[in-house]
XYZ file of C-alpha atoms in Angstrom:
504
model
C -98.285 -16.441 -5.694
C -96.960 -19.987 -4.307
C -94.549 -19.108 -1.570
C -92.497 -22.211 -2.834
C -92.220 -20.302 -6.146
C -91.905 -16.765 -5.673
C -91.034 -15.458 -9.035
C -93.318 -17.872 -10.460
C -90.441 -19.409 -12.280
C -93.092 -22.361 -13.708
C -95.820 -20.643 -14.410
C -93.151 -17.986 -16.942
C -92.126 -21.544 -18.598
C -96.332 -22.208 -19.005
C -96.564 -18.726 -20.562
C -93.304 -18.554 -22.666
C -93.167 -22.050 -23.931
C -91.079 -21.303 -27.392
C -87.344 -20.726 -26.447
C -84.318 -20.337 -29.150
C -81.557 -22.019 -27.901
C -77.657 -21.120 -29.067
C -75.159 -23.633 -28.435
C -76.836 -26.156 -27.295
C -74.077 -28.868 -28.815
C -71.872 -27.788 -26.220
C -70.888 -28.432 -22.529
C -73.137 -26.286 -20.976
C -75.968 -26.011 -23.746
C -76.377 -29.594 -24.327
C -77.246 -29.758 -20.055
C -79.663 -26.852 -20.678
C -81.402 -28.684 -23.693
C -81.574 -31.500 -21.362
C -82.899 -29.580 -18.164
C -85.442 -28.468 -19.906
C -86.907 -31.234 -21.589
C -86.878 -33.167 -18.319
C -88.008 -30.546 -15.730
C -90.087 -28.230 -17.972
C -93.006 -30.366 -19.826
C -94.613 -27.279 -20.420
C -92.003 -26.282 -22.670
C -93.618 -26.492 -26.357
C -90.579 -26.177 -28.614
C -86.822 -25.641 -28.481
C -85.143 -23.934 -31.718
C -81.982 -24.625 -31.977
C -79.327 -22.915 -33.922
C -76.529 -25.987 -35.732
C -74.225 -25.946 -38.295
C -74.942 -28.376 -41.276
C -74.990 -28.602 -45.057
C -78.633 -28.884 -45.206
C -81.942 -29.477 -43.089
C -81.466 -33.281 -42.930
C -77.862 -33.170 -41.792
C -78.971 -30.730 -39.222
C -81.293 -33.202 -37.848
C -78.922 -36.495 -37.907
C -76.562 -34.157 -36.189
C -78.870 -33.951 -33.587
C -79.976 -37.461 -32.831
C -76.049 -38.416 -33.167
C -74.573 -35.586 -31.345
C -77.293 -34.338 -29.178
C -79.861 -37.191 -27.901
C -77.496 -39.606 -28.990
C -75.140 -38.294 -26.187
C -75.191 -40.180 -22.971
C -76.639 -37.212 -20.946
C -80.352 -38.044 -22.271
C -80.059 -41.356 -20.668
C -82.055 -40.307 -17.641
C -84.815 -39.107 -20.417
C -84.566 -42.376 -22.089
C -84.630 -44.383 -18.579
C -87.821 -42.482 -17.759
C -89.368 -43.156 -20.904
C -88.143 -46.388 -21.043
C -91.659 -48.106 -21.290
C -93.092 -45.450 -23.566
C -91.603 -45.260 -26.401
C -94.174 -42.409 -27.684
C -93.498 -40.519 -25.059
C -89.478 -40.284 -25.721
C -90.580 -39.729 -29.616
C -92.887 -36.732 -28.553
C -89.635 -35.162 -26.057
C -87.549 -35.086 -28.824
C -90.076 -33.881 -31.797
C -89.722 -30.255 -28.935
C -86.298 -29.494 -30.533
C -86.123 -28.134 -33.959
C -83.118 -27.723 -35.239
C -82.526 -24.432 -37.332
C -79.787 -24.199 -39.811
C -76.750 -21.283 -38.551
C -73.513 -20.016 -37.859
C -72.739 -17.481 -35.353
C -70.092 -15.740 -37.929
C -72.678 -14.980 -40.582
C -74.954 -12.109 -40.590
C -78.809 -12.816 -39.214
C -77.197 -15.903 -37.648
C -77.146 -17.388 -40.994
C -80.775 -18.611 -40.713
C -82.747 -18.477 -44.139
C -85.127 -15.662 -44.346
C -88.228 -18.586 -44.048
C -87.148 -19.845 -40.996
C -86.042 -15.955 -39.455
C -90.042 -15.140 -39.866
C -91.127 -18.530 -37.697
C -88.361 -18.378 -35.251
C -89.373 -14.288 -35.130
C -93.244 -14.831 -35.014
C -93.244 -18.001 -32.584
C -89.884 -17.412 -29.892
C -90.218 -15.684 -26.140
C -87.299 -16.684 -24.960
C -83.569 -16.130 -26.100
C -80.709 -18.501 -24.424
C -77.495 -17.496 -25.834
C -74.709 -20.140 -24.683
C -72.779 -19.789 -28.069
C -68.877 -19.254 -27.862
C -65.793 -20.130 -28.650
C -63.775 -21.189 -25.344
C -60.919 -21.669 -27.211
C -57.950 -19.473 -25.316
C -55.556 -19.838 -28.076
C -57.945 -18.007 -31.067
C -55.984 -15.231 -32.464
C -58.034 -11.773 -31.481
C -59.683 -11.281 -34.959
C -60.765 -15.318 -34.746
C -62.464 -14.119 -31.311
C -63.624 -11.529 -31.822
C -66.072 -12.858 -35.072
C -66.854 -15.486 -32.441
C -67.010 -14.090 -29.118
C -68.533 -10.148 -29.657
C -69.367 -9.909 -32.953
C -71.193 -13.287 -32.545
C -73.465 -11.689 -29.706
C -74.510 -8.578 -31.676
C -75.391 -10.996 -34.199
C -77.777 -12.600 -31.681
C -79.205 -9.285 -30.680
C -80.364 -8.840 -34.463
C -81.981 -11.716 -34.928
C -83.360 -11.034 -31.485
C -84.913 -7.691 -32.634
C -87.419 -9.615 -35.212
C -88.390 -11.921 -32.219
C -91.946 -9.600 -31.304
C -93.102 -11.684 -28.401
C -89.308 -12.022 -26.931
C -90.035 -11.646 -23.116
C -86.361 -12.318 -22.039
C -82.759 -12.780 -23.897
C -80.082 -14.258 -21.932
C -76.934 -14.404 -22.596
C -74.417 -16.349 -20.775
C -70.943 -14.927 -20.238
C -67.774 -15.316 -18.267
C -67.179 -14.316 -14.474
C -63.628 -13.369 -15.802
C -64.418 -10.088 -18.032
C -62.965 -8.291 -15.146
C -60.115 -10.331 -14.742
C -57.788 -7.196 -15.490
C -59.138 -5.535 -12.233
C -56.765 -7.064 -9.545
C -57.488 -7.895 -5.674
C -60.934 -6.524 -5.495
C -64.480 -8.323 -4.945
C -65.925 -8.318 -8.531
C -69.574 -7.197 -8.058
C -72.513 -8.011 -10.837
C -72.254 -4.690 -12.841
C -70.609 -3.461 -15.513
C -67.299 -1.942 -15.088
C -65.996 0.894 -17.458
C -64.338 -0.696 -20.273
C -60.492 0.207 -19.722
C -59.971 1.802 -23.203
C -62.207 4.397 -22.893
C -65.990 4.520 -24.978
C -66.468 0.953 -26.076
C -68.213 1.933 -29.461
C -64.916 3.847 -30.670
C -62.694 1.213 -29.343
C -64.569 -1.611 -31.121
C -64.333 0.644 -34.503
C -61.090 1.045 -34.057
C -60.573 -2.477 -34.025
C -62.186 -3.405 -36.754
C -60.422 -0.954 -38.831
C -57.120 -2.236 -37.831
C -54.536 -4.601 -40.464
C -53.823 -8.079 -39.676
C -50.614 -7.489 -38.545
C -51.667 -4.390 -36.066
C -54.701 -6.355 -34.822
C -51.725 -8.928 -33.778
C -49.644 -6.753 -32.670
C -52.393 -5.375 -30.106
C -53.158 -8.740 -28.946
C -49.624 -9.376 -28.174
C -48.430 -6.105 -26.977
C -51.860 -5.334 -25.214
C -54.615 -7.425 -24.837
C -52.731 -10.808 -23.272
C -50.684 -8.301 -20.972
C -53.855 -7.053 -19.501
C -56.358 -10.320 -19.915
C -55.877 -13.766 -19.514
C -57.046 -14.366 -23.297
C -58.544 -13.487 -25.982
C -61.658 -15.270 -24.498
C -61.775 -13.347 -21.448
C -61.235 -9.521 -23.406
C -63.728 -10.414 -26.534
C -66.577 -11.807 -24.102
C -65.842 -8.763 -21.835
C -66.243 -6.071 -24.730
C -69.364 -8.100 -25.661
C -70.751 -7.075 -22.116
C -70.187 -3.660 -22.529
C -71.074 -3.190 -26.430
C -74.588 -5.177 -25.457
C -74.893 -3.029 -22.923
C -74.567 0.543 -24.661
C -76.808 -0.685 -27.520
C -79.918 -1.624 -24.507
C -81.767 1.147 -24.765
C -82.304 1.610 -28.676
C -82.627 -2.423 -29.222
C -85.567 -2.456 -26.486
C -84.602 -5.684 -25.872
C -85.152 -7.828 -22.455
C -81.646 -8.318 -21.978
C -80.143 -9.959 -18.910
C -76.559 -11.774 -18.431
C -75.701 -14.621 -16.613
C -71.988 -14.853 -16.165
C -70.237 -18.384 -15.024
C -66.497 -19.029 -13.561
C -64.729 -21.936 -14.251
C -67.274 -24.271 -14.950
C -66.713 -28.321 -13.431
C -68.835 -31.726 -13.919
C -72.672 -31.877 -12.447
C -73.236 -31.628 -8.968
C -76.555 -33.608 -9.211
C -78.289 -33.588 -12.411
C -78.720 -35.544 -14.645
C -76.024 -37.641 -12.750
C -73.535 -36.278 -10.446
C -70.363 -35.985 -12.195
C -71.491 -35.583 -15.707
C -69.219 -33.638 -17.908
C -68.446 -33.459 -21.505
C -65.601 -32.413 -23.757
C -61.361 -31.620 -23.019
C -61.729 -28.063 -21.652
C -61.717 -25.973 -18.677
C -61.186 -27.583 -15.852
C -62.306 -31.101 -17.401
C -58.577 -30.384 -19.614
C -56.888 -29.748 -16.581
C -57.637 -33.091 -15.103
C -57.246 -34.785 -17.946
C -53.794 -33.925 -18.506
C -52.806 -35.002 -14.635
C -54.928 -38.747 -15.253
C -52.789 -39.531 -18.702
C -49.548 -38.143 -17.109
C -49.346 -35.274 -19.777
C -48.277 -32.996 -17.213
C -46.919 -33.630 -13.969
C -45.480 -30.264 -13.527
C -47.336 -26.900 -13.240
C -47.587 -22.839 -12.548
C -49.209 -23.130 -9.306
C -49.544 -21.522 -5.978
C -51.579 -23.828 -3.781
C -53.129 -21.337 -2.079
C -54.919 -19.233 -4.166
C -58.769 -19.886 -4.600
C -60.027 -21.071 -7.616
C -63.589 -19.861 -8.448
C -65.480 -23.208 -9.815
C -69.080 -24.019 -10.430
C -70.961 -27.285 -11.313
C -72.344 -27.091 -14.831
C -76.161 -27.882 -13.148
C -75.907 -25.067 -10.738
C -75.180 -22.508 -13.950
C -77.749 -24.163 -15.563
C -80.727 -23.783 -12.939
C -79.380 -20.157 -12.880
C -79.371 -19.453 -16.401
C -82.968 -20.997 -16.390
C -84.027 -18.811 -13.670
C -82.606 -15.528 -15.286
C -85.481 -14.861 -17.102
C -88.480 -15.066 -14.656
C -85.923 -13.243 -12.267
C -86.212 -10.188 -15.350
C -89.765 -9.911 -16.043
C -90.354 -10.507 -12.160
C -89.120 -6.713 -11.499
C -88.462 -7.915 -7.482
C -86.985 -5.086 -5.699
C -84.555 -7.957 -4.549
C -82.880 -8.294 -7.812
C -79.348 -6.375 -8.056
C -79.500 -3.856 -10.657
C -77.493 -1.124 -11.038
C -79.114 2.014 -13.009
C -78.788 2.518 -16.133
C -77.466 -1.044 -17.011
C -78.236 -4.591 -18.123
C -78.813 -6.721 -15.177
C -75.905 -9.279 -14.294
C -76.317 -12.425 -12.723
C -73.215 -13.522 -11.633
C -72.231 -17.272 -10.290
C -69.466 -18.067 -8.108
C -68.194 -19.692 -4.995
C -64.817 -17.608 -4.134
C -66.743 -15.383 -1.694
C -68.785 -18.021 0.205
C -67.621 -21.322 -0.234
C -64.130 -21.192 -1.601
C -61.831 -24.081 -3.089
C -58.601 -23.772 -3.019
C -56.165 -24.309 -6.131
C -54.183 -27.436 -3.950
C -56.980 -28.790 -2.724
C -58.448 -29.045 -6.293
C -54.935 -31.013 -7.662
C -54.539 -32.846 -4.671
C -57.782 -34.473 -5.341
C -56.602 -34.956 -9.393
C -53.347 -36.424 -8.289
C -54.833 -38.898 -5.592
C -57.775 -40.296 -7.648
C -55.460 -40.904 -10.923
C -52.499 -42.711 -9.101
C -54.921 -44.814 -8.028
C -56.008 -45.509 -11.357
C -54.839 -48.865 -13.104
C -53.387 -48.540 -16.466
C -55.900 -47.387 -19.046
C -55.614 -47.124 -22.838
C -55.046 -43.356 -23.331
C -52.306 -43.644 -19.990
C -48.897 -42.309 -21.571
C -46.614 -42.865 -18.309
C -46.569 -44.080 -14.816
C -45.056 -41.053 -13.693
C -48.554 -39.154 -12.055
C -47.888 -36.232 -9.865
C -48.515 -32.681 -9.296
C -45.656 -30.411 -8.820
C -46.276 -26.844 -8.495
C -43.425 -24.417 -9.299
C -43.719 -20.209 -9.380
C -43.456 -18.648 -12.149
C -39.771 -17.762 -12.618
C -39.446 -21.191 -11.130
C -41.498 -23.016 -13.784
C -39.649 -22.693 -16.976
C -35.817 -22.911 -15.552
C -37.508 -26.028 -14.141
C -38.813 -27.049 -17.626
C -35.340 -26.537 -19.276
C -33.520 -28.476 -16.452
C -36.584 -31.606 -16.969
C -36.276 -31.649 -20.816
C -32.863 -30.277 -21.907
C -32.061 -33.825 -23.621
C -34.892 -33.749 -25.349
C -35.058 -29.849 -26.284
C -31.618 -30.818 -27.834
C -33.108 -33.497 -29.656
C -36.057 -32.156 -31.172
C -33.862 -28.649 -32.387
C -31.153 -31.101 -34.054
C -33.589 -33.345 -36.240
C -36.968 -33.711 -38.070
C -36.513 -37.084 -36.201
C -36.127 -35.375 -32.641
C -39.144 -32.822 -33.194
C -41.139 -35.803 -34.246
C -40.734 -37.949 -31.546
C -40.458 -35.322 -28.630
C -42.288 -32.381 -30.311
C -45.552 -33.016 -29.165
C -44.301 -34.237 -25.247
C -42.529 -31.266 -25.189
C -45.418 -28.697 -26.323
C -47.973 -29.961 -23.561
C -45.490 -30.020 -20.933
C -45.209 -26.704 -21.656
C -48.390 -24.880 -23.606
C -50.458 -26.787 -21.132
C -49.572 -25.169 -17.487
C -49.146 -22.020 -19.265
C -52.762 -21.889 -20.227
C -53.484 -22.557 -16.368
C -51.380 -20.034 -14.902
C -54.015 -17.501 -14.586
C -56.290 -19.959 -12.564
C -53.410 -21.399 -10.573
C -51.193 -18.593 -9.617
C -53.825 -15.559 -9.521
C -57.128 -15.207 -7.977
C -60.347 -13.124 -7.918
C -63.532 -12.957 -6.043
C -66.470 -12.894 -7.400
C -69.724 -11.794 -5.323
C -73.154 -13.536 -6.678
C -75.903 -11.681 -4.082
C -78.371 -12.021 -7.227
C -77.482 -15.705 -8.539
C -77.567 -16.649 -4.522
C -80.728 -15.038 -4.571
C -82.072 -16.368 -7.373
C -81.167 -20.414 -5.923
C -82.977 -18.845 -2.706
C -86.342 -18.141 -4.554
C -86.183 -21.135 -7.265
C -88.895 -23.773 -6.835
C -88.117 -27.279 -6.318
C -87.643 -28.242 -10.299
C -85.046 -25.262 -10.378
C -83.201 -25.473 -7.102
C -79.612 -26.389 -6.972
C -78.848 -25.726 -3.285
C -76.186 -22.982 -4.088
C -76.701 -21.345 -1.219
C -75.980 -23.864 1.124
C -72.215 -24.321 -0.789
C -70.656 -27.363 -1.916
C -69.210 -30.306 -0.347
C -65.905 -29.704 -2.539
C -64.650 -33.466 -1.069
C -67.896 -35.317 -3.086
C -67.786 -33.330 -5.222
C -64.320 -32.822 -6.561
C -64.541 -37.514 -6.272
C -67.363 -37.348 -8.457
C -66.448 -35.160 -10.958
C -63.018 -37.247 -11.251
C -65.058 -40.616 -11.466
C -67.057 -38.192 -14.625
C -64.133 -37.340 -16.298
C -62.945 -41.188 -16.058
C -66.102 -42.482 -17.376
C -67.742 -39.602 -19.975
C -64.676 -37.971 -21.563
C -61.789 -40.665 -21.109
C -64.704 -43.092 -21.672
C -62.756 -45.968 -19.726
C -64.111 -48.853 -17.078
C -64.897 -47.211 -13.912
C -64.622 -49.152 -10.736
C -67.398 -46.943 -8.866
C -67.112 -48.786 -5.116
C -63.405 -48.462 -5.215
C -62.793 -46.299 -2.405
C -59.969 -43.566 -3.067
C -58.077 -42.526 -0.286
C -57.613 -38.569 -0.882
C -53.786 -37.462 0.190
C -53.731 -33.602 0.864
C -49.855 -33.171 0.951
C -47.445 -29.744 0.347
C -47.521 -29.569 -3.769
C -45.223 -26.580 -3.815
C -41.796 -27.150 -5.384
C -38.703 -24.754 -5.227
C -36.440 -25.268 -8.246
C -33.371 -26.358 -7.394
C -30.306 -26.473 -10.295
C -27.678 -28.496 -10.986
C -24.106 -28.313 -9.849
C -23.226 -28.023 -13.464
C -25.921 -25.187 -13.625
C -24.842 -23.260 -10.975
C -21.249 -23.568 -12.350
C -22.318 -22.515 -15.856
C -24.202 -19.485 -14.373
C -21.413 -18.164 -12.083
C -18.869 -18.340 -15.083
C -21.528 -16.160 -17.049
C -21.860 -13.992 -14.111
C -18.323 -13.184 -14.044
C -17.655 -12.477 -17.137
């Protein structure tokens, strides 16, 4: 056994060369897709589940979306004087037609027997990350869509290893502890009865559960249906015999290092965040500036997700597991190199006011304010009470200020969990796992991030692959860290109006 590869991470690629790939359109997919095709040439063939009308469509949605997407331009570079060579990369991925909401995946019964006969490993990175889907919407997406997986899964007889990514905030209703990597009892009680109980409920008492329940204990729907995914996977182990393992990822930011530092891909997460602060969408926000935020570079999840399964069949007496349980990898920097929530907007608000105008630029005005929360919407009525006024008194008013007035708003509300609360998240095995990883799969976790480069770069990413304007990359930014706390403060007309109401 090469002491530079312990687990023999390579060699598992060399043996279990077909892999079935969910997701792999998205954020954190599409850098899988493309870790593997650059790192692991022993990698025979990719499946990979898409939507599409038919087998054609499927595969002109993935030259457009997939290699036509500026993240295979180190591939391309490489290959740049071969063009066989690029054509025999991409001929690895197969694309097989799917949903996640349909039963067997929605793959045709010819392609379940190849994808069942030929796969040995599983990558589930399929989810909707949408916060806003109403609880049944998330629940088709974000639980039942995994046991979906695990069926298809079952037909797979040479399946050495399933891994399924999920989020470091299933626990998020468990308040000022260390979150470890197990599974923690599910707080309504067996999570078989609960989940028939859901699915037996009425539209309206499914919403009235999310309201009255679910968002008072989780910060979304996201967070609760991925969480009773963990736990509904993980009471079903034993009679699907399945080679389960889960990987679970905080907020997730821009590439570290590969395939470029900074690289990052679609309006969410923390990419959203920023994005809002560099068009001046929101200068005003829930925030306590001193609360850690628990963020990880897309490549570093990646490597780990990637190293999950020779970590599984390895059976080291180093790796974590608690008896009686799925294994959980979990990633996260709150317990050993932690980045705090001002430091984080600091760097947004420094690097975008020193931005020239841009196309998608809607004001001048770019700040970051942070208010509490019983500060934050007195605040917002003082701001906008002209235009409030406006857009209640007229089809005209909601048109022109409707919008303004909803992201002002909607926007820092969706934050407030990140920026006013925090939670730490120990990661002994994913630490573990960066420790053992040979060269092609080491992202230096261990050693932390430099959150200063890092947090530069993954501004200068956001500028150039989401915003998709001219970067100047030798201007140099000079970083202000400054106070972003605000107290609100009313009006002497306010405090007039409220004293009258007080008295009487």
């Amino acid at each position: 056994m090469s002491s530079s590869d312990p687990l023999q991470a390579l060699e598992f690629y060399t043996r279990n060369n077909v892999i079935f790939l969910t997701g792999g359109t998205g954020f954190v997919g599409k850098v899988i897709l493309e870790k593997i095709l650059r790192s692991l040439p022993q990698v025979q063939k990719i499946y990979m589940l898409m939507r599409a009308s038919s087998k054609a469509a499927a595969q002109d949605r993935l030259e457009r979306e997939v290699f036509g997407c500026r993240i295979f331009e180190t591939i391309k570079a490489q290959s740049s004087n071969d063009k066989s060579r690029l054509d025999e990369i991409k001929r690895k991925v197969v694309p097989i037609l799917g949903d996640l909401t349909f039963d067997c995946l929605g793959i045709s019964p010819e392609d379940l027997e190849i994808v069942g006969k030929d796969t040995q490993v599983f990558l589930n990175c399929a989810a909707s990350i949408n916060f806003d889907d109403p609880l049944r919407v998330a629940l088709d997406l974000n639980t039942h869509g995994p046991l979906r997986t695990l069926e298809v899964a079952k037909r797979m007889a040479r399946l050495q290893a399933f891994v399924h990514v999920s989020t470091s905030f299933v626990n998020a209703h468990l308040k000022n502890v260390h979150i470890e990597e197990r599974i923690y009892p599910l707080p309504f009680g067996d999570p078989e009865t609960f989940f028939c109980k859901l699915n037996e409920m009425s539209d309206q008492e499914i919403s009235d559960f999310e309201r009255d329940v679910i968002l008072k204990m989780y910060p979304s729907t996201y967070k609760f249906t991925k969480s009773l995914a963990e736990h509904l996977m993980n009471s079903r182990r034993e009679s699907s015999s399945l080679p389960l393992v889960i990987v679970r990822m905080p907020v997730v930011g821009g590439a570290l290092i590969e395939p470029v530092p900074g690289w990052c891909q679609g309006i969410s997460g923390a990419a959203a965040a920023m994005v809002s602060c560099a068009t001046g969408a929101v200068q005003e926000w829930y925030g306590d500036e001193t609360k850690v935020l628990d963020m990880v570079p897309v490549d570093v999840v990646v490597k780990t997700v990637l190293m999950a399964g020779p970590a599984l069949v390895s059976k080291s007496p180093e790796f974590n597991i608690p008896p009686n349980t799925v294994p959980v990898i979990q990633m996260g920097t709150s317990a050993h190199c932690p980045l705090k929530v001002g430091y984080l907007y600091c760097h947004y608000e420094s690097y975008w006011q020193q931005q020239p105008q841009f196309n998608q630029r809607l004001t001048d005005d770019i700040r970051v304010d942070f208010y509490s929360i019983p500060d934050f919407p007195r605040r917002y009525r003082q701001r906008f009470a002209i235009e409030i006024d406006l857009a209640r008194a007229s089809k005209e008013g909601a048109k022109k200020y409707g919008k303004m007035l909803r992201k002002a708003e909607v926007v820092p509300k969706k934050f407030l969990p990140f920026t006013c609360y925090e939670w730490f998240f120990y990661a002994k095995n994913g630490l573990w796992l960066d420790d053992v990883a040979p060269m092609e799969l080491h992202s230096g976790f261990r050693a932390g991030i430099d959150w200063h480069k890092y947090l530069h770069n993954f501004n200068v990413g956001v500028h150039d692959y989401i915003l998709e304007e001219a970067v100047n990359r030798t201007k140099e930014i000079h970083y202000e860290l400054r106070t972003l706390h605000k107290d609100f403060v009313a009006a002497k007309d306010e405090v007039s109006d409220s004293l009258l109401r007080s008295r009487i």
